[in-house]
Coordinates of C-alpha atoms in Angstrom, one line a residue:
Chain A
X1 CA -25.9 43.1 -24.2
X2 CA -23.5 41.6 -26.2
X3 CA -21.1 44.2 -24.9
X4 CA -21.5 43.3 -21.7
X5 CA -21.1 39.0 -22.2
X6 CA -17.7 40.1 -24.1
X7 CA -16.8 41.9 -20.7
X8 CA -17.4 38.8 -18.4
X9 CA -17.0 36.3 -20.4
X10 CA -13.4 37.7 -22.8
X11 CA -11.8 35.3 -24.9
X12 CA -9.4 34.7 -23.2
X13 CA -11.2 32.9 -20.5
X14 CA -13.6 30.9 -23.5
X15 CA -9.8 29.2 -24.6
X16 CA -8.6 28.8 -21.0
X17 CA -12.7 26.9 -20.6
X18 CA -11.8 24.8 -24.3
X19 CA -8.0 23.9 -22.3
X20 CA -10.1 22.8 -19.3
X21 CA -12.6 20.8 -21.1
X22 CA -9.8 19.0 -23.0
X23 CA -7.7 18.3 -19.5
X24 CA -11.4 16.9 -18.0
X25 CA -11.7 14.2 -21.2
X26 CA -7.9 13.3 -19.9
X27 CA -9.5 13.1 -16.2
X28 CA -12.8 11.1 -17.9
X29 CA -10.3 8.4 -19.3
X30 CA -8.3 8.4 -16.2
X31 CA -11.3 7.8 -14.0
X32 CA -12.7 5.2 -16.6
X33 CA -9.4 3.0 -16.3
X34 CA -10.1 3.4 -12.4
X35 CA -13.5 2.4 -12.7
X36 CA -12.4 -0.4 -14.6
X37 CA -14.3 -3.7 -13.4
X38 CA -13.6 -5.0 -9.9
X39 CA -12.7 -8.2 -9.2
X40 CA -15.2 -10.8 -10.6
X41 CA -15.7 -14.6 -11.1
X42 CA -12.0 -14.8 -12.6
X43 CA -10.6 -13.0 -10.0
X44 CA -8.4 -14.9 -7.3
X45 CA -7.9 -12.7 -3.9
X46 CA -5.0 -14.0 -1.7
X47 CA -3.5 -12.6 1.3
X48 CA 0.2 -13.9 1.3
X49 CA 2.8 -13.6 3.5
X50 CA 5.9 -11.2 3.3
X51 CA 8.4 -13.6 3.7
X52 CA 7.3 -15.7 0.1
X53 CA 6.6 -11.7 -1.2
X54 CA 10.0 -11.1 -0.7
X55 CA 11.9 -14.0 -1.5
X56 CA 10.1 -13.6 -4.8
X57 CA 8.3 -16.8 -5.1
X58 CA 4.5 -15.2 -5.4
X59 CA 6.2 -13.7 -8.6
X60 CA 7.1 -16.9 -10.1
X61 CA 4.4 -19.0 -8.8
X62 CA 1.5 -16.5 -9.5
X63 CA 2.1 -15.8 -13.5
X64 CA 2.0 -19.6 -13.7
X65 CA -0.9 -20.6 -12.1
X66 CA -2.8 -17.2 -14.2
X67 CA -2.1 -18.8 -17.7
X68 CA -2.8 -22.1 -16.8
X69 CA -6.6 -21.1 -15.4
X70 CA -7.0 -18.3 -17.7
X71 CA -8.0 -15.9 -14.5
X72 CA -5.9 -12.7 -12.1
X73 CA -4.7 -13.4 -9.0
X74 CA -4.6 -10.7 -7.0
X75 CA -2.1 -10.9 -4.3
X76 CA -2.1 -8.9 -1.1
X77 CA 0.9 -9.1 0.9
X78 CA 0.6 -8.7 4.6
X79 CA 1.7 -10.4 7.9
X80 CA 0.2 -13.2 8.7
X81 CA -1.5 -11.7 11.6
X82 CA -3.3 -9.5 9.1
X83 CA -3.7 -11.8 6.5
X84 CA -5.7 -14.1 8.8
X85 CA -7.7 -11.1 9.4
X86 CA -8.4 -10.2 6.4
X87 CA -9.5 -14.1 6.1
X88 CA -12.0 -13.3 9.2
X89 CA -14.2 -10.7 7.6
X90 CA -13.8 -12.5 4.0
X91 CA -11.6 -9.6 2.4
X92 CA -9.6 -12.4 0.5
X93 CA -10.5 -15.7 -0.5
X94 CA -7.5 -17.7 0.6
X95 CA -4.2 -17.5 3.2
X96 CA -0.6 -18.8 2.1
X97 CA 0.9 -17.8 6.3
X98 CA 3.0 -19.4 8.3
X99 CA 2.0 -19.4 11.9
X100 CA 0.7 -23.2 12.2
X101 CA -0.6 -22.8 15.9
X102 CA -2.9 -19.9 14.6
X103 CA -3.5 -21.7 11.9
X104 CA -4.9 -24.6 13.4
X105 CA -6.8 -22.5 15.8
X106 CA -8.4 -20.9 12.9
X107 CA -10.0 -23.6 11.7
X108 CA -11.3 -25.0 14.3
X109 CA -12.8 -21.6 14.8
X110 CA -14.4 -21.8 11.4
X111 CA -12.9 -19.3 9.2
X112 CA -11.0 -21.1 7.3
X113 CA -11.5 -24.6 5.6
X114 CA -9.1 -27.1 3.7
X115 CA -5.9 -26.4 5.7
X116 CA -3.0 -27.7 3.6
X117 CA 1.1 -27.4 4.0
X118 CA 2.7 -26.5 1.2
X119 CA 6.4 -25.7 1.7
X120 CA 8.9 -25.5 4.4
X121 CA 12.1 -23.6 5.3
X122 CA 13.9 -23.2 8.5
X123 CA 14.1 -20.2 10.8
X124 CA 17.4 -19.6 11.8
X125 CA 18.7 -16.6 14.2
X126 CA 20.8 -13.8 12.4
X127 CA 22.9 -11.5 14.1
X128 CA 26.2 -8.7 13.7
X129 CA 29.3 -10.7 12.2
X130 CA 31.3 -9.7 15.7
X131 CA 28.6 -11.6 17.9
X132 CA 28.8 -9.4 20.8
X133 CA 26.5 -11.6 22.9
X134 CA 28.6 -14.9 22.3
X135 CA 25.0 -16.5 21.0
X136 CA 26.7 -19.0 18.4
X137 CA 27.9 -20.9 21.6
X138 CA 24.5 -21.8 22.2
X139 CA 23.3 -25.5 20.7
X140 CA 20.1 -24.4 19.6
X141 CA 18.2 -21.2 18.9
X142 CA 16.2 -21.0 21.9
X143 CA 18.8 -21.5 24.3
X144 CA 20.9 -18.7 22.0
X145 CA 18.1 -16.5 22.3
X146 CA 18.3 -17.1 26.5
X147 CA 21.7 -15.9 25.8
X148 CA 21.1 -12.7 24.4
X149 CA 18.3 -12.2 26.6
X150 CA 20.7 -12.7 29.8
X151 CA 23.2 -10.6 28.2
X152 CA 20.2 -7.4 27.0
X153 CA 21.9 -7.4 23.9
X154 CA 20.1 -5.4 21.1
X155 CA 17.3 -7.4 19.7
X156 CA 14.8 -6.8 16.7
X157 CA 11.4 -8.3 17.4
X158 CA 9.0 -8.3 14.2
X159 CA 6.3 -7.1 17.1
X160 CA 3.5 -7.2 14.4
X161 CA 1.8 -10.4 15.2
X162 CA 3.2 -12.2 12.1
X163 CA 4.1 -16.4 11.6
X164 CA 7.6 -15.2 12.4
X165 CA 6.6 -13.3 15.6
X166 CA 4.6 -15.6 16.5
X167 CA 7.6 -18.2 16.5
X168 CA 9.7 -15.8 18.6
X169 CA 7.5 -15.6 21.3
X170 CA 7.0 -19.1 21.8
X171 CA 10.8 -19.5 21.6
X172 CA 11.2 -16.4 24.4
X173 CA 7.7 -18.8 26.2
X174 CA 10.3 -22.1 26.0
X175 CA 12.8 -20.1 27.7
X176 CA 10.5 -17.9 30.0
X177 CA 12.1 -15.3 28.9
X178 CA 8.6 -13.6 27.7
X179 CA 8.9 -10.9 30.9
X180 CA 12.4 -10.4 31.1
X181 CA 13.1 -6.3 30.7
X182 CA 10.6 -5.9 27.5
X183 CA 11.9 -2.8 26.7
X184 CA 15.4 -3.9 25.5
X185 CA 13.5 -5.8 22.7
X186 CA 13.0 -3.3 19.8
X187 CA 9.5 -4.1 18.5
X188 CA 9.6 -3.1 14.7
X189 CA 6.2 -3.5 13.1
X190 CA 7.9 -4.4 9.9
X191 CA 7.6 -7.2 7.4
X192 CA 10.4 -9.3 7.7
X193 CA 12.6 -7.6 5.3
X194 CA 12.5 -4.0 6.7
X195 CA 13.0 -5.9 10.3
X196 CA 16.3 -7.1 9.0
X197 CA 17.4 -4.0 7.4
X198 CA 17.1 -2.4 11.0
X199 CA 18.6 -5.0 12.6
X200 CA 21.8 -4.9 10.4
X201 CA 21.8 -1.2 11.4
X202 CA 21.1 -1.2 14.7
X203 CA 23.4 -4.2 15.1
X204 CA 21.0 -6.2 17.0
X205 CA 20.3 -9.9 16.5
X206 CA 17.1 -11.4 15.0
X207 CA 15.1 -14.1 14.2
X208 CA 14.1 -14.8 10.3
X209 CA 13.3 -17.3 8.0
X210 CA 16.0 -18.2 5.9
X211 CA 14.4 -17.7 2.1
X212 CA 13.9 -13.5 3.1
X213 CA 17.3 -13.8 4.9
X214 CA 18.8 -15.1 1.3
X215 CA 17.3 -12.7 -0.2
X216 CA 19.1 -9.7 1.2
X217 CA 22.5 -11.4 0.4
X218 CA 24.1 -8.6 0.4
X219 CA 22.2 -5.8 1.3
X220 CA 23.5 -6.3 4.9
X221 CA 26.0 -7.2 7.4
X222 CA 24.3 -10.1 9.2
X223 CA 25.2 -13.2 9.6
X224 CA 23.6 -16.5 10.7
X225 CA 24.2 -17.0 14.1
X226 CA 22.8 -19.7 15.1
X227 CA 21.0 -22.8 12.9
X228 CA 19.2 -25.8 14.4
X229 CA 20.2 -28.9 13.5
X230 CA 17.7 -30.4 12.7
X231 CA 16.4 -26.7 11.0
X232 CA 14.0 -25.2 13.2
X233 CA 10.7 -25.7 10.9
X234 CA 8.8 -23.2 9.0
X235 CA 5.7 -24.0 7.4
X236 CA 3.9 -22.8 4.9
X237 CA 0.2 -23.4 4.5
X238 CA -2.7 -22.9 2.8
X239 CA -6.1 -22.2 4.2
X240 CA -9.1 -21.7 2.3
X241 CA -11.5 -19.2 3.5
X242 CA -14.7 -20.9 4.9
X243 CA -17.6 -20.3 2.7
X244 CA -20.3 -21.2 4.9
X245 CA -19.2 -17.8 6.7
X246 CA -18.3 -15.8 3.7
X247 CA -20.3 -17.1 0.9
X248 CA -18.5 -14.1 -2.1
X249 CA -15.7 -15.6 -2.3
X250 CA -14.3 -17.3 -4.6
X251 CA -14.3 -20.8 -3.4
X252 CA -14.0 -22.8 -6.6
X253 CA -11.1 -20.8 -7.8
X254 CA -9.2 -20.8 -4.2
X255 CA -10.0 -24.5 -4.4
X256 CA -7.9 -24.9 -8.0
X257 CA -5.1 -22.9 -6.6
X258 CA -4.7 -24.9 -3.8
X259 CA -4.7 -28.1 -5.6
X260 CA -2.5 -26.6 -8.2
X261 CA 0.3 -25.6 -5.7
X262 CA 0.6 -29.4 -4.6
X263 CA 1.1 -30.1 -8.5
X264 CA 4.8 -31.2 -9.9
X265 CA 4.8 -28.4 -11.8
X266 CA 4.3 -26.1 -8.9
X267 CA 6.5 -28.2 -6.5
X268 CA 9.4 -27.5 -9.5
X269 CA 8.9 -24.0 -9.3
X270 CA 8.9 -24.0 -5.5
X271 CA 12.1 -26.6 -5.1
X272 CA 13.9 -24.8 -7.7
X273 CA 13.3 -21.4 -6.2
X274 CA 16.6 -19.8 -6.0
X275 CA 18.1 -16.7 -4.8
X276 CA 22.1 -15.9 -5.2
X277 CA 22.6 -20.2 -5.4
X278 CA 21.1 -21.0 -2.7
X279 CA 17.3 -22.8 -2.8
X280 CA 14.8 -21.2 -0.5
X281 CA 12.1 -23.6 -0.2
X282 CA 11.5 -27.2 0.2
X283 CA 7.7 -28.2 -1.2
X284 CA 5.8 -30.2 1.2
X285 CA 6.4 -33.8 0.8
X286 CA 9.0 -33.8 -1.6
X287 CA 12.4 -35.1 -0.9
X288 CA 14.6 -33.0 1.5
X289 CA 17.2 -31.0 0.1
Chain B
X1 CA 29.3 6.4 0.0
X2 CA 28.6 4.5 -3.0
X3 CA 25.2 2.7 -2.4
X4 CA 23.2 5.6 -3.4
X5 CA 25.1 6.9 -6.4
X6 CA 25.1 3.3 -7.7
X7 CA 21.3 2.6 -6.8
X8 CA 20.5 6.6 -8.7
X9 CA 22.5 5.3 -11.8
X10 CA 20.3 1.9 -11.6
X11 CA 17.2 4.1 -11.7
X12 CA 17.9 6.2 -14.5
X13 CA 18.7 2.9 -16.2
X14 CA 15.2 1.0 -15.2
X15 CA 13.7 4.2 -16.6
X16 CA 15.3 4.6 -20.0
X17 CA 14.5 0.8 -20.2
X18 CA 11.1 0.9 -20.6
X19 CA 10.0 -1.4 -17.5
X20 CA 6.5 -2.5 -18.0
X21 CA 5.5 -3.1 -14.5
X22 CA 7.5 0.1 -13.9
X23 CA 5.4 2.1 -15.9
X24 CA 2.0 0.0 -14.9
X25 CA 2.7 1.2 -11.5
X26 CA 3.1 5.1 -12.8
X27 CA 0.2 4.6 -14.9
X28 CA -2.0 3.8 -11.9
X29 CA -0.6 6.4 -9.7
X30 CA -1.8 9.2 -12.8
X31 CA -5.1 7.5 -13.6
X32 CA -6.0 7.3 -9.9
X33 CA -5.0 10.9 -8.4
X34 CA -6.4 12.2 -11.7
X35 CA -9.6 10.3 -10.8
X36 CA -9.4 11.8 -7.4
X37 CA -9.2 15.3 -8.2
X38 CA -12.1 14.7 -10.8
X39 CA -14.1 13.6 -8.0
X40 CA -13.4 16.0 -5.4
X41 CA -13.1 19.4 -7.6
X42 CA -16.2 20.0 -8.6
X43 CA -17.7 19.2 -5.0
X44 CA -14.8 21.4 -3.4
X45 CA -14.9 24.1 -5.5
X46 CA -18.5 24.4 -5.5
X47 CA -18.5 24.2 -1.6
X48 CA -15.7 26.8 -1.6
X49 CA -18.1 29.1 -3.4
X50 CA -20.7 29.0 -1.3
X51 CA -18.5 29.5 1.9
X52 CA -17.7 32.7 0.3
X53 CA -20.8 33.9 -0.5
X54 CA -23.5 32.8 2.0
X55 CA -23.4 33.5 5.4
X56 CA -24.9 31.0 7.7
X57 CA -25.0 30.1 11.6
X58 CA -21.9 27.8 12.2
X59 CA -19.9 28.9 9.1
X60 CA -16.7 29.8 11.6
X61 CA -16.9 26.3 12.8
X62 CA -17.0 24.9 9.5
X63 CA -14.4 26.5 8.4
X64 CA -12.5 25.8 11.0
X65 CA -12.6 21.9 11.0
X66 CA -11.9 22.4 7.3
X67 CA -8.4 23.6 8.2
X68 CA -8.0 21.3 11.0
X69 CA -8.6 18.0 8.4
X70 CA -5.8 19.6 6.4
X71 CA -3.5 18.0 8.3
X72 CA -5.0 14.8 9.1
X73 CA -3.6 11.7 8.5
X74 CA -3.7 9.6 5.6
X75 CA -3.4 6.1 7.5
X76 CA -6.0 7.5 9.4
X77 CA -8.2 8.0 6.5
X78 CA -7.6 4.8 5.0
X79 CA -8.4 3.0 8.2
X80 CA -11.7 4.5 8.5
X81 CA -12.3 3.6 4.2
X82 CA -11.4 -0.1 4.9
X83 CA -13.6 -0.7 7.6
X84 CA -16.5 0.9 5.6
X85 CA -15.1 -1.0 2.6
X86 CA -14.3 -4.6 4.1
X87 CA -17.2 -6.9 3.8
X88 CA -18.1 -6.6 7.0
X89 CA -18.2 -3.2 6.5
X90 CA -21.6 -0.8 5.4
X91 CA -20.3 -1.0 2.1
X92 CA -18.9 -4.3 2.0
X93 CA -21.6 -4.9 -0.9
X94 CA -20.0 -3.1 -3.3
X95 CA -16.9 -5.1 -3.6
X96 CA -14.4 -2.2 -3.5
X97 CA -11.6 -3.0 -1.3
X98 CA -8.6 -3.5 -3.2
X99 CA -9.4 -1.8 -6.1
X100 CA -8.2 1.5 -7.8
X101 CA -11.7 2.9 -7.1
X102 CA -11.4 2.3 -3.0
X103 CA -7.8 4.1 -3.5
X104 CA -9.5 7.4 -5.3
X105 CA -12.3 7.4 -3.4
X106 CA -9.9 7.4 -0.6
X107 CA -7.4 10.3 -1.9
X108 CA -10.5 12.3 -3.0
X109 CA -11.4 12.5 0.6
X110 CA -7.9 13.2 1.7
X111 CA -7.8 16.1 -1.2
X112 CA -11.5 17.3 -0.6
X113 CA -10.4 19.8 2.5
X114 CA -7.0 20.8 0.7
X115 CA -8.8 22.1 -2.7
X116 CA -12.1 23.8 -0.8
X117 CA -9.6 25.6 1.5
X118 CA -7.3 26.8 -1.1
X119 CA -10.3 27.5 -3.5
X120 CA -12.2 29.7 -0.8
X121 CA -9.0 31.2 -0.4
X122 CA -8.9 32.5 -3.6
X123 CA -12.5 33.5 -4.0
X124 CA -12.3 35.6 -1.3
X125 CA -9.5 37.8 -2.8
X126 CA -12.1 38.7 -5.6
X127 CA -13.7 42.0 -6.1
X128 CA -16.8 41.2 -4.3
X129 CA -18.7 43.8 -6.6
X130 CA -18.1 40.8 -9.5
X131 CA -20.6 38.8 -8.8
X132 CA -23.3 41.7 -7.9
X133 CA -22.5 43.4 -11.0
X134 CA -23.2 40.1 -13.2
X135 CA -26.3 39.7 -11.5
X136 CA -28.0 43.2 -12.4
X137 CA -26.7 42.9 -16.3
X138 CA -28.9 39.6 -16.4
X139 CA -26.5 37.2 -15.7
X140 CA -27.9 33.9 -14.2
X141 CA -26.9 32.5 -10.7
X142 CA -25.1 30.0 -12.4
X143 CA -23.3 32.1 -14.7
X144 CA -22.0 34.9 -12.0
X145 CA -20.9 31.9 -9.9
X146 CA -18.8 30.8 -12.9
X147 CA -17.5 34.6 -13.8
X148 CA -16.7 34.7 -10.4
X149 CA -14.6 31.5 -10.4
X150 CA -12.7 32.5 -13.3
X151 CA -11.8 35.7 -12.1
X152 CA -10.1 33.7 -9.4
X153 CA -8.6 31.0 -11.3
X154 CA -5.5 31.6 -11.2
X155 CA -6.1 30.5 -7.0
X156 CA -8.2 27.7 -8.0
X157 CA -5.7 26.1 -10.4
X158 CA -3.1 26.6 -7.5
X159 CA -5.9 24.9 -5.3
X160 CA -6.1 22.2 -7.9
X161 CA -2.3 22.0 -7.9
X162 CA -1.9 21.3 -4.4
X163 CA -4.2 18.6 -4.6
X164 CA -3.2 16.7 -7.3
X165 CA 0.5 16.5 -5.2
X166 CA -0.8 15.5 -1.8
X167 CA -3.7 12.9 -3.7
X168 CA -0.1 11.5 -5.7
X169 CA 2.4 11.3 -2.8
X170 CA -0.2 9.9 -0.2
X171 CA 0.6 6.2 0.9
X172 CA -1.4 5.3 3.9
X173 CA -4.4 5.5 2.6
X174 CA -3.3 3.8 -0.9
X175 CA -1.8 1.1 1.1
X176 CA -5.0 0.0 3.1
X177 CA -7.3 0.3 0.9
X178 CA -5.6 -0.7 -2.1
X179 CA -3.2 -3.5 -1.0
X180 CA -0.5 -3.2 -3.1
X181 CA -1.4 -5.4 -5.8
X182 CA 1.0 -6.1 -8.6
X183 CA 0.0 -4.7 -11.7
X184 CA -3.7 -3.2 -10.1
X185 CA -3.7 -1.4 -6.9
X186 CA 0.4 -0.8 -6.8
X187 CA 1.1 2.8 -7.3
X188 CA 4.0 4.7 -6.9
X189 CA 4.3 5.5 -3.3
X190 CA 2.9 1.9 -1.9
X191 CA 6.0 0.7 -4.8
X192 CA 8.4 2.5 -3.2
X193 CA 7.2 1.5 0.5
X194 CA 7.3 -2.4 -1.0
X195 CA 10.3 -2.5 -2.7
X196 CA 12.4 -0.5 0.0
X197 CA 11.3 -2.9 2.4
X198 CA 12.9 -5.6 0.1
X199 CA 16.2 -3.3 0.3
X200 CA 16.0 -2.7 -3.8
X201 CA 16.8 1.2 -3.2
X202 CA 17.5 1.6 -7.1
X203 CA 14.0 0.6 -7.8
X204 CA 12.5 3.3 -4.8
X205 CA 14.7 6.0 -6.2
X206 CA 13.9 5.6 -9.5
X207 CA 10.0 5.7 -8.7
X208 CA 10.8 8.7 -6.9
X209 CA 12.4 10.6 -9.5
X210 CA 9.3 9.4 -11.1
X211 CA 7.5 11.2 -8.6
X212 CA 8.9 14.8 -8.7
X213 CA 8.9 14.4 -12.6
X214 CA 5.2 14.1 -12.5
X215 CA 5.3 17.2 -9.7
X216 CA 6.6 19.5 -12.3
X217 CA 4.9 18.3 -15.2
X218 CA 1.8 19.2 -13.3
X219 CA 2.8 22.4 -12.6
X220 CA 3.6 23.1 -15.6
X221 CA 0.6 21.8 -17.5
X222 CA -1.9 23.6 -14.9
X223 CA 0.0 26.8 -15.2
X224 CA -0.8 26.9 -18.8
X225 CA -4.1 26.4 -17.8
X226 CA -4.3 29.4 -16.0
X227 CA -3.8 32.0 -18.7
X228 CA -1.3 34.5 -18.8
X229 CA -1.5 37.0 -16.1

């Protein structure tokens, strides 16, 4: 009998079975640190926007506001499209977006509560240095956008539904330019930075704000086209999900997080925000820059 | 063409550098595919087993949408996870969207077809007299099963292989489920798709080196594993 177990069961297998049991205590520890607690009590869940993701100012705001209250905020960047729908079936506990119609439409709808601006920039219309359409003859940005409309020069829409989008269609609805030829618009799907990447190769024009437009100084060829004067707004606001609807979330910490970005010490941070010189964001209420 | 050679000498340099989050990000990429595989092996292999052995009405067709969710999409997958996870979701109790648990449950999932495909694979190129022969020296059902698994395990670590790379190089799925989180639910792939989108290429190339470094150190830690043949 004992023949028989050495035949099945050589020693070679019985050290190849004491390797495996020492790579699955590696796996056990692995799936231990993935097991690791979920978000809890000290947890903050925000969806924020990918402009501020990519301008870098959740990275100087966020580790801030966590050693000041002691808890993790976990940030999940999106559009605001999706970030408002994450909002809606109470995925996150607050919004930092930028698409004020929505916004406002939102909360009247109930999802959200405690609607607050907290920062501003300008949108401004980027485009190839050679400006093939002639768009910086335009005075403003919606009758530059006619322009290039008139002229079907190549044009990068953010097509996903974001604040940004959002603006460009009600700039293309000012114009009633909405209709004309859709299919000479290239509808991207991309956060705001990837859009521009594209449009620097494709060299079409495109609207951006001007804080993720600073912040690829230098990764492309664009130029700014066309600014309004005054700067064609972009705000920044903060809406807390409604917990009459979505009672798990973290309310009272949303709440402290929305108080705190309206602090001097978070206004600082914001106003001095800088990317290659140049400040990206004014805070709400504060002095213009 | 000096963008990329400039953004590969960046890499190395973030690497030898000892980035925290660069290595946070790594870390969770390892602890979760590990996790993944931990999950899904025993289940696939077991179910690989006994696709080999039994026979049963509707094993063809089994077998055959196996195969055909070899190829399905990751995005697809994660879709599906999110809206079981979200809270509006059947699971939405449990709290597990955006967490490194939602992001292995998901690649588990995604790996489960890949490793009970590969494993049946290599159980059928066994001797079938193996496990008979087990069975009439006194050998439990439990104890052929597992002579009969290490006869093939040379197949099965490849099985296991394969896994691990498609449950590490996945980012749809990471992405929905997980979203991204700095320093939580950020792993290497859902880095690279972030910070490429930012245009910091150095950054993307050096995870991706990352990447293929983890590739071969999996082979070569599984091969060892598989005992010389």
């Amino acid at each position: 009998m004992v023949n028989c177990y050495n035949y099945f069961m050589p020693p070679r297998i019985t050290k190849a079975a004491a390797k495996a049991a020492a790579a699955m205590m590696a796996v056990a520890a692995a799936v231990a640190i993935v097991i690791a607690p979920a978000a809890n009590d000290n947890t903050l869940r925000i969806a924020a926007t990918t402009s501020v993701h990519n301008a870098g100012l959740t990275d100087a705001l966020v580790p801030v506001f966590e050693a000041e209250c002691q808890c993790r905020v976990h940030v999940v960047v999106a559009g605001s499209g999706k970030a408002l729908k994450l909002g809606e079936h109470g995925d996150v506990d607050m919004l930092l977006v930028h698409a004020p119609e929505s916004e406002r439409q939102y909360v009247k709808d109930g999802h959200g509560i405690g609607r607050q601006t907290i920062m501003h920039n300008a949108f401004v219309l980027a485009g190839p240095p050679d400006d093939p359409a002639n768009a910086a003859a335009a005075n403003t940005i919606a009758e530059a956008m006619k322009v290039i409309a008139n002229k079907g020069a190549p044009f990068i829409s953010r097509g996903d539904d974001s604040g940004t989008h959002k603006k460009e269609m009600q700039l293309w609805r000012q114009n009633q330019a909405e209709n004309i030829n859709n299919k000479w618009r290239i509808q991207s799907g991309a956060g705001m930075g990837k859009a521009l990447l594209m449009a620097d190769e494709k060299r079409a024009y495109i609207l951006t704000d001007s804080a993720t437009f600073a912040a690829l100084r230098g990764k492309t060829d664009l130029h700014i086209i066309k600014k309004d004067n005054p700067p064609l707004r972009n705000e920044y606001s903060i809406i807390i999900i409604n917990p009459a609807r979505h009672p798990q979330t973290n309310t009272p910490l949303a709440r402290r997080f929305a108080g705190w970005l309206l602090s001097p010490t978070a206004r600082a941070i914001i106003a001095n925000h800088q990317k290659f010189g140049e400040r990206l964001f004014s805070p709400a209420g504060g002095a213009q820059q | 063409m000096t963008e990329p050679a400039s953004a590969f000498a960046q890499a190395v340099h973030l690497l030898i550098s000892g980035d925290a989050a660069l290595w946070r990000i790594i870390g969770v990429s390892i602890a979760v595919s590990m996790a993944a595989l931990a999950a899904a092996a025993p289940l696939s292999i077991a179910a690989a087993y006994f696709l080999a052995h039994r026979r049963f009405a509707g094993r063809r067709f089994v077998l055959a949408a196996l195969q055909s969710l070899l190829s399905f999409p990751t995005v697809a997958v994660g879709l599906i996870l999110y809206l079981l996870l979200s809270r509006r979701g059947v699971l939405g109790a449990f709290d597990l969207l955006f967490t490194p648990a939602a992001m292995a449950a998901g690649q588990a999932i995604i790996v489960f077809p890949v490793l009970t495909v590969f494993a049946l694979a290599a159980l059928q190129k066994n001797d079938n007299r193996i496990t008979e022969t087990a069975k009439t020296l006194g050998a439990s059902k439990l104890r052929a099963a597992i002579t009969d698994i290490a006869e093939a395990r040379f197949g099965i670590v490849a099985a296991l292989l394969t896994g691990f790379g498609r449950a590490i190089s996945e980012v749809g799925c990471a992405l929905m489920v997980g979203g991204n989180i700095a320093g939580y639910t950020r792993n290497i792939t859902t880095a690279i798709a972030l910070e490429t989108s930012a245009g910091k290429f150095a950054e993307g190339i050096a995870l991706g080196m990352v990447l293929v470094f983890l590739a071969l150190a999996a082979s070569v830690l599984l091969s060892r594993l598989q005992a010389n043949r």
